[in-house]
Tab-separated table of C-alpha atoms and ligand atoms in Angstrom:
chain	number	residue	atom	x	y	z
A	13	MET	CA	8.722	26.367	-25.597
A	14	ALA	CA	9.833	22.693	-23.879
A	15	VAL	CA	9.642	19.803	-26.643
A	16	LEU	CA	7.173	17.273	-25.341
A	17	LEU	CA	8.417	13.142	-24.107
A	18	ASP	CA	5.345	12.108	-25.920
A	19	GLY	CA	5.318	8.649	-24.552
A	20	ASP	CA	1.979	7.579	-25.940
A	21	ALA	CA	2.862	8.382	-29.409
A	22	LEU	CA	6.614	6.397	-29.360
A	23	ALA	CA	4.969	3.531	-27.416
A	24	ALA	CA	3.059	3.188	-30.289
A	25	THR	CA	5.553	2.688	-32.394
A	26	TRP	CA	7.062	0.365	-30.109
A	27	ARG	CA	4.423	-2.262	-29.944
A	28	ASP	CA	4.248	-2.073	-34.114
A	29	GLU	CA	7.864	-3.120	-33.871
A	30	ILE	CA	6.781	-5.902	-30.923
A	31	LYS	CA	3.815	-7.039	-33.199
A	32	ARG	CA	6.647	-7.706	-36.035
A	33	ASP	CA	8.837	-9.146	-34.018
A	34	ALA	CA	5.858	-11.769	-32.610
A	35	ALA	CA	4.978	-12.381	-35.845
A	36	ARG	CA	8.534	-13.029	-37.072
A	37	LEU	CA	8.800	-15.427	-34.175
A	38	THR	CA	5.376	-16.905	-34.220
A	39	GLN	CA	6.590	-18.307	-37.796
A	40	ALA	CA	9.608	-19.355	-36.346
A	41	GLY	CA	7.264	-21.506	-34.360
A	42	ILE	CA	7.658	-19.869	-31.225
A	43	THR	CA	5.074	-18.046	-30.375
A	44	PRO	CA	5.752	-16.012	-27.159
A	45	GLY	CA	4.106	-16.030	-23.640
A	46	LEU	CA	3.023	-14.313	-20.788
A	47	ALA	CA	1.519	-15.631	-17.202
A	48	THR	CA	0.367	-13.239	-15.147
A	49	ILE	CA	-0.171	-14.304	-11.282
A	50	LEU	CA	-2.121	-11.792	-9.106
A	51	VAL	CA	-2.916	-12.390	-5.607
A	52	GLY	CA	-6.321	-10.870	-4.269
A	53	GLY	CA	-9.067	-8.516	-5.363
A	54	ASP	CA	-6.746	-5.207	-5.651
A	55	GLU	CA	-8.557	-2.781	-7.977
A	56	ALA	CA	-5.858	-1.175	-9.198
A	57	SER	CA	-3.659	-4.593	-9.668
A	58	ALA	CA	-6.252	-5.602	-11.428
A	59	HIS	CA	-7.096	-2.758	-13.608
A	60	TYR	CA	-3.018	-3.624	-14.471
A	61	VAL	CA	-3.198	-7.181	-15.028
A	62	SER	CA	-6.214	-6.720	-17.323
A	63	ARG	CA	-4.197	-4.034	-19.949
A	64	LYS	CA	-1.144	-6.300	-19.471
A	65	HIS	CA	-3.209	-9.267	-20.725
A	66	GLN	CA	-5.244	-6.622	-23.538
A	67	ASP	CA	-1.479	-5.609	-24.975
A	68	CYS	CA	-0.624	-8.884	-25.557
A	69	ALA	CA	-3.738	-9.769	-27.355
A	70	GLU	CA	-3.051	-6.851	-29.668
A	71	THR	CA	0.651	-7.741	-30.412
A	72	GLY	CA	0.087	-11.611	-31.177
A	73	ILE	CA	0.886	-12.499	-27.718
A	74	LEU	CA	-0.057	-15.263	-26.322
A	75	SER	CA	-1.082	-14.803	-22.823
A	76	ARG	CA	-2.438	-16.418	-19.273
A	77	ASP	CA	-3.933	-14.673	-16.691
A	78	ILE	CA	-3.573	-16.656	-13.174
A	79	ARG	CA	-6.034	-15.297	-9.967
A	80	LEU	CA	-5.633	-16.417	-6.459
A	81	PRO	CA	-6.936	-15.839	-3.446
A	82	GLU	CA	-5.772	-13.315	-0.963
A	83	THR	CA	-5.885	-15.940	1.652
A	84	VAL	CA	-3.420	-18.128	-0.945
A	85	ARG	CA	-0.598	-20.085	1.203
A	86	GLN	CA	3.362	-19.069	-0.362
A	87	ASP	CA	3.521	-23.122	-1.009
A	88	GLU	CA	1.102	-22.462	-2.975
A	89	LEU	CA	1.835	-19.296	-4.613
A	90	LEU	CA	5.561	-21.260	-4.786
A	91	GLY	CA	3.866	-23.982	-6.892
A	92	HIS	CA	2.524	-21.975	-9.408
A	93	VAL	CA	5.527	-20.019	-10.314
A	94	ARG	CA	7.438	-23.347	-10.503
A	95	GLU	CA	4.886	-24.856	-12.759
A	96	LEU	CA	5.081	-21.357	-14.816
A	97	ASN	CA	8.727	-21.545	-15.218
A	98	ALA	CA	8.412	-25.229	-16.030
A	99	GLU	CA	6.246	-24.560	-19.003
A	100	PRO	CA	7.668	-24.115	-22.515
A	101	THR	CA	5.102	-22.060	-24.215
A	102	LEU	CA	5.232	-19.347	-21.639
A	103	HIS	CA	8.633	-17.292	-21.707
A	104	GLY	CA	7.828	-14.803	-19.306
A	105	VAL	CA	6.142	-14.781	-15.952
A	106	LEU	CA	5.258	-11.507	-13.691
A	107	VAL	CA	4.021	-11.871	-10.098
A	108	GLN	CA	2.377	-8.285	-9.787
A	109	LEU	CA	3.607	-6.991	-6.840
A	110	PRO	CA	2.338	-5.503	-4.475
A	111	LEU	CA	1.392	-8.916	-2.460
A	112	PRO	CA	-0.204	-9.497	0.894
A	113	ALA	CA	1.648	-9.008	3.811
A	114	HIS	CA	1.987	-12.088	4.944
A	115	ILE	CA	3.658	-13.716	1.543
A	116	ASP	CA	7.537	-13.238	1.292
A	117	ALA	CA	7.831	-11.016	-1.923
A	118	ALA	CA	11.096	-11.510	-2.329
A	119	SER	CA	11.605	-15.802	-2.450
A	120	ILE	CA	8.293	-15.176	-4.465
A	121	GLN	CA	11.019	-12.903	-6.844
A	122	LEU	CA	13.865	-15.464	-6.719
A	123	ALA	CA	11.438	-17.959	-7.525
A	124	VAL	CA	10.892	-17.042	-11.046
A	125	ALA	CA	12.996	-18.476	-13.657
A	126	PRO	CA	15.457	-15.841	-14.132
A	127	GLU	CA	14.929	-16.538	-18.103
A	128	LYS	CA	11.469	-15.627	-17.534
A	129	ASP	CA	11.481	-12.678	-15.246
A	130	VAL	CA	9.975	-9.908	-17.930
A	131	ASP	CA	9.918	-7.406	-14.689
A	132	GLY	CA	13.656	-7.920	-14.560
A	133	LEU	CA	14.053	-7.668	-11.233
A	134	HIS	CA	15.569	-11.289	-9.587
A	135	PRO	CA	18.516	-10.545	-8.438
A	136	LEU	CA	20.482	-12.776	-11.157
A	137	ASN	CA	19.615	-10.104	-13.810
A	138	LEU	CA	19.664	-6.901	-11.343
A	139	GLY	CA	23.477	-8.463	-10.554
A	140	ALA	CA	23.662	-8.549	-14.391
A	141	LEU	CA	22.587	-4.822	-14.601
A	142	VAL	CA	25.457	-3.494	-11.711
A	143	LEU	CA	27.564	-5.586	-14.010
A	144	GLY	CA	27.014	-4.015	-16.948
A	145	GLN	CA	25.470	-7.445	-18.774
A	146	ARG	CA	23.099	-7.936	-21.301
A	147	ARG	CA	20.240	-9.721	-19.537
A	148	LEU	CA	16.913	-8.587	-18.809
A	149	ARG	CA	15.899	-5.611	-17.150
A	150	PRO	CA	13.483	-3.839	-15.035
A	151	CYS	CA	10.836	-2.247	-17.492
A	152	THR	CA	10.467	1.715	-15.783
A	153	PRO	CA	14.051	2.958	-16.158
A	154	SER	CA	14.385	1.047	-19.515
A	155	ALA	CA	11.375	2.980	-20.445
A	156	ILE	CA	12.813	6.308	-19.526
A	157	LEU	CA	15.833	5.559	-20.865
A	158	GLY	CA	13.925	4.775	-24.302
A	159	LEU	CA	11.815	8.058	-24.134
A	160	LEU	CA	15.197	10.026	-23.489
A	161	GLN	CA	17.197	8.595	-26.236
A	162	ALA	CA	13.971	8.453	-28.419
A	163	TYR	CA	14.028	12.408	-28.245
A	164	ARG	CA	17.723	13.075	-28.438
A	165	VAL	CA	18.113	14.408	-24.137
A	166	PRO	CA	22.031	14.988	-24.072
A	167	LEU	CA	22.793	12.455	-21.292
A	168	ALA	CA	26.994	11.892	-21.683
A	169	GLY	CA	28.730	13.807	-19.452
A	170	ARG	CA	25.085	15.726	-18.533
A	171	ARG	CA	24.066	15.604	-14.096
A	172	VAL	CA	20.827	14.009	-14.014
A	173	ALA	CA	19.465	14.430	-10.980
A	174	VAL	CA	17.388	11.119	-10.065
A	175	ILE	CA	14.410	11.788	-6.907
A	176	GLY	CA	13.340	8.350	-5.257
A	177	ARG	CA	15.923	5.792	-4.488
A	178	GLY	CA	13.038	2.743	-5.584
A	179	LEU	CA	14.331	-0.691	-6.756
A	180	LEU	CA	11.461	-0.223	-9.301
A	181	VAL	CA	12.589	3.271	-10.419
A	182	GLY	CA	15.535	5.146	-9.664
A	183	ARG	CA	17.725	3.259	-7.919
A	184	THR	CA	18.191	0.813	-11.032
A	185	LEU	CA	17.724	3.992	-13.498
A	186	ALA	CA	21.079	5.396	-11.616
A	187	ILE	CA	22.931	2.505	-12.601
A	188	MET	CA	21.448	2.585	-15.814
A	189	LEU	CA	22.525	6.153	-16.651
A	190	ALA	CA	26.030	5.694	-15.337
A	191	ASP	CA	26.736	3.204	-17.636
A	192	PRO	CA	29.629	3.728	-19.831
A	193	ALA	CA	27.097	3.526	-22.614
A	194	ILE	CA	25.479	6.141	-21.596
A	195	ASP	CA	27.937	8.102	-19.365
A	196	ALA	CA	25.586	10.396	-17.745
A	197	ILE	CA	26.378	11.837	-14.188
A	198	PRO	CA	23.505	10.735	-11.974
A	199	THR	CA	22.973	11.411	-8.444
A	200	LEU	CA	20.489	8.892	-6.550
A	201	LEU	CA	18.365	11.787	-3.867
A	202	HIS	CA	15.511	10.301	-1.432
A	203	ARG	CA	13.780	11.653	1.752
A	204	GLY	CA	16.744	11.972	3.316
A	205	ALA	CA	18.215	14.620	1.390
A	206	PRO	CA	18.685	17.493	2.615
A	207	ASP	CA	18.458	20.110	-0.149
A	208	LEU	CA	16.775	18.544	-2.993
A	209	ALA	CA	16.612	22.410	-5.002
A	210	ALA	CA	20.632	22.595	-4.806
A	211	VAL	CA	20.958	19.333	-6.325
A	212	THR	CA	18.673	19.699	-9.126
A	213	ARG	CA	19.341	23.350	-9.816
A	214	GLU	CA	22.513	22.416	-10.940
A	215	SER	CA	21.376	19.477	-13.186
A	216	ASP	CA	20.769	19.254	-16.519
A	217	ALA	CA	17.993	16.548	-16.260
A	218	VAL	CA	15.479	15.800	-13.255
A	219	ILE	CA	14.150	12.788	-12.905
A	220	ALA	CA	11.634	12.674	-10.422
A	221	ALA	CA	10.567	8.776	-8.997
A	222	ALA	CA	8.757	9.524	-5.336
A	223	GLY	CA	4.946	9.700	-5.269
A	224	VAL	CA	4.767	13.019	-4.025
A	225	PRO	CA	2.610	15.454	-6.036
A	226	ASP	CA	4.070	18.373	-7.548
A	227	LEU	CA	7.521	17.975	-5.797
A	228	VAL	CA	9.589	19.734	-8.529
A	229	ARG	CA	8.664	23.254	-9.205
A	230	ALA	CA	9.839	25.639	-11.763
A	231	ASP	CA	12.072	27.606	-9.563
A	232	MET	CA	13.967	24.155	-8.680
A	233	LEU	CA	14.778	23.589	-12.160
A	234	LYS	CA	18.059	24.795	-14.657
A	235	PRO	CA	16.379	26.963	-17.563
A	236	GLY	CA	16.304	24.387	-20.169
A	237	ALA	CA	16.928	21.063	-18.715
A	238	CYS	CA	14.780	18.210	-19.186
A	239	ALA	CA	12.134	17.169	-16.444
A	240	VAL	CA	10.389	13.756	-16.586
A	241	GLY	CA	7.747	12.570	-14.075
A	242	VAL	CA	7.762	8.948	-12.976
A	243	GLY	CA	5.910	9.106	-9.891
A	244	ILE	CA	1.853	9.131	-9.507
A	245	THR	CA	-0.342	9.691	-6.999
A	246	TYR	CA	-3.982	9.983	-7.522
A	247	ARG	CA	-6.151	12.977	-5.717
A	248	ASN	CA	-9.833	13.091	-5.859
A	249	GLY	CA	-9.667	10.581	-9.147
A	250	GLU	CA	-7.299	12.933	-11.060
A	251	MET	CA	-3.560	12.006	-11.534
A	252	ILE	CA	-1.097	14.294	-10.279
A	253	SER	CA	2.715	14.315	-11.392
A	254	ASP	CA	5.663	14.668	-9.107
A	255	ILE	CA	6.261	17.339	-11.725
A	256	ALA	CA	4.373	20.678	-11.056
A	257	ASP	CA	2.633	22.274	-14.131
A	258	ASP	CA	4.952	25.246	-13.629
A	259	VAL	CA	8.066	23.414	-15.078
A	260	ALA	CA	6.705	24.232	-18.333
A	261	SER	CA	7.911	27.352	-18.448
A	262	VAL	CA	11.799	26.914	-17.517
A	263	ALA	CA	12.200	22.710	-18.849
A	264	GLY	CA	13.780	22.271	-22.268
A	265	PHE	CA	12.276	18.876	-22.377
A	266	LEU	CA	9.259	17.725	-20.527
A	267	THR	CA	6.816	14.890	-20.204
A	268	PRO	CA	3.358	15.555	-20.453
A	269	ARG	CA	1.438	15.958	-16.963
A	270	HIS	CA	-1.110	12.301	-17.796
A	271	GLY	CA	1.202	9.631	-18.815
A	272	SER	CA	4.547	9.020	-21.013
A	273	VAL	CA	6.549	6.512	-18.523
A	274	GLY	CA	3.847	4.190	-18.159
A	275	PRO	CA	2.399	3.593	-21.505
A	276	LEU	CA	6.226	2.927	-22.413
A	277	THR	CA	6.743	1.046	-19.334
A	278	ARG	CA	3.622	-1.615	-20.491
A	279	ALA	CA	5.186	-1.491	-24.056
A	280	MET	CA	8.820	-2.425	-22.091
A	281	LEU	CA	7.273	-5.563	-20.710
A	282	LEU	CA	6.248	-7.010	-23.722
A	283	ARG	CA	9.595	-6.393	-25.375
A	284	ASN	CA	11.249	-8.276	-22.564
A	285	VAL	CA	8.663	-11.125	-23.468
A	286	ILE	CA	9.727	-10.792	-27.138
A	287	GLU	CA	13.632	-11.115	-25.699
A	288	ALA	CA	12.502	-13.908	-23.260
A	289	ALA	CA	11.222	-15.537	-26.155
A	290	GLY	CA	14.236	-15.247	-28.643
A	291	ALA	CA	16.563	-16.408	-26.551
A	292	TYR	CA	14.317	-18.960	-25.513
A	293	SER	CA	14.011	-20.008	-29.344
A	294	ALA	CA	18.310	-19.529	-29.920
A	295	ALA	CA	18.721	-21.514	-27.199
A	296	THR	CA	16.539	-24.774	-28.412
A	297	ARG	CA	17.334	-24.157	-32.013
A	298	GLY	CA	21.085	-24.497	-30.482
A	299	ALA	CA	20.548	-27.082	-28.329
A	300	GLY	CA	19.835	-29.810	-31.742
A	301	PRO	CA	19.183	-33.355	-31.798
A	302	THR	CA	20.891	-35.219	-28.945
A	303	ALA	CA	21.142	-38.605	-31.181
B	12	NAD	P1	9.205	3.787	-3.558
B	12	NAD	O1	8.071	3.803	-2.551
B	12	NAD	O2	10.032	2.135	-3.775
B	12	NAD	O3	10.506	4.706	-3.388
B	12	NAD	C1	9.674	5.791	-3.260
B	12	NAD	C2	11.214	6.775	-3.485
B	12	NAD	O4	10.772	8.232	-3.043
B	12	NAD	C3	11.809	6.198	-2.059
B	12	NAD	O5	13.495	6.082	-2.143
B	12	NAD	C4	12.006	7.654	-0.989
B	12	NAD	O6	13.022	7.978	-0.106
B	12	NAD	C5	11.920	8.812	-1.900
B	12	NAD	N1	11.036	10.207	-2.014
B	12	NAD	C6	9.816	10.476	-1.004
B	12	NAD	N2	9.312	11.399	-0.510
B	12	NAD	C7	10.809	12.190	-1.039
B	12	NAD	C8	10.958	13.743	-1.029
B	12	NAD	N3	9.986	14.647	-0.347
B	12	NAD	N4	12.090	14.005	-1.230
B	12	NAD	C9	12.697	13.117	-1.860
B	12	NAD	N5	12.828	11.963	-1.902
B	12	NAD	C10	11.325	11.561	-1.637
B	12	NAD	O7	8.370	4.033	-4.766
B	12	NAD	P2	8.493	3.260	-6.396
B	12	NAD	O8	8.305	2.216	-6.893
B	12	NAD	O9	9.650	3.519	-6.625
B	12	NAD	O10	7.787	4.166	-7.207
B	12	NAD	C11	8.063	5.313	-7.335
B	12	NAD	C12	6.938	6.730	-7.688
B	12	NAD	O11	6.681	5.970	-9.468
B	12	NAD	C13	5.665	6.038	-7.507
B	12	NAD	O12	4.785	7.247	-7.308
B	12	NAD	C14	5.018	4.881	-8.404
B	12	NAD	O13	3.239	5.024	-8.494
B	12	NAD	C15	5.506	5.166	-9.765
B	12	NAD	N6	5.819	4.540	-10.959
B	12	NAD	C16	5.508	5.177	-11.852
B	12	NAD	C17	5.545	4.204	-13.485
B	12	NAD	C18	5.391	4.470	-14.407
B	12	NAD	O14	5.106	3.351	-15.345
B	12	NAD	N7	4.997	5.428	-14.453
B	12	NAD	C19	6.238	2.693	-12.901
B	12	NAD	C20	7.144	2.263	-11.270
B	12	NAD	C21	6.653	3.270	-10.551
């Protein structure tokens, strides 16, 4: 029987810690603050953004919800980002993706102040990740690692198949797994891999972040291996994982079909806001009076 990697329960304990950290910072005079910018009326994006603000309200983080029309110009959007960068009561700035096609998303991401980049996707923060330096880190791979570590899934010296090379999950996760602090042996798989099963069957853990329903089946897993479903697809209103149900008969550790990485990703965003506010607090204390 596979051990269930219960991200919902873990996220609840993370939120309790975040609440305590937010209260501690507030007492010290810095209430952590997050601003989000949502462009256009995409329903799913609006839902994700609303939940982020709910999370902030529940944990004592101030939040500002900026909504802009689909037709917003690149320079107008950049203006909003720069305004938020300069706002001292806000420690995190997040521009919800995807952006409309006429907006150059990369230059918007680049415009977010690196110390407020709570998505961890600014090139400076990604560069620090590659260098093994501690800065703001992408939320989903950090959430996955946190989940595996909380359940003591062995990683050091173990082969880990990561399916999907998207920046949000697979590519950055593979870098983090190979870090000497984790010491796993990742293989980064993608659409061009000729034989996924040949790699997954040799792996001690399989992390699927492709967005292909039921991509990993029981016959592709080594008995006792860990299977983490990150990719999700909606079909007729139902959420389908990249990990097929029959994997439960073979896996040693397994994420539940619904939820786990999602709630942890949301909690990790709040952790990044706390980290950014903490760094701001330390920097402003350190600055002292200028005489
Ligand atoms: P992406 O589109 O950037 O990347 C998808 C990757 O999957 C690509 O590298 C592609 O090569 C690979 N892929 C597609 N089909 C494949 C196949 N048949 N075999 C092997 N590889 C294949 O997507 P992303 O932003 O990295 O997100 C990946 C998935 O994770 C999506 O389903 C997304 O919804 C989900 N996601 C979940 C969370 C969460 O919190 N649960 C967070 C972020 C992303």
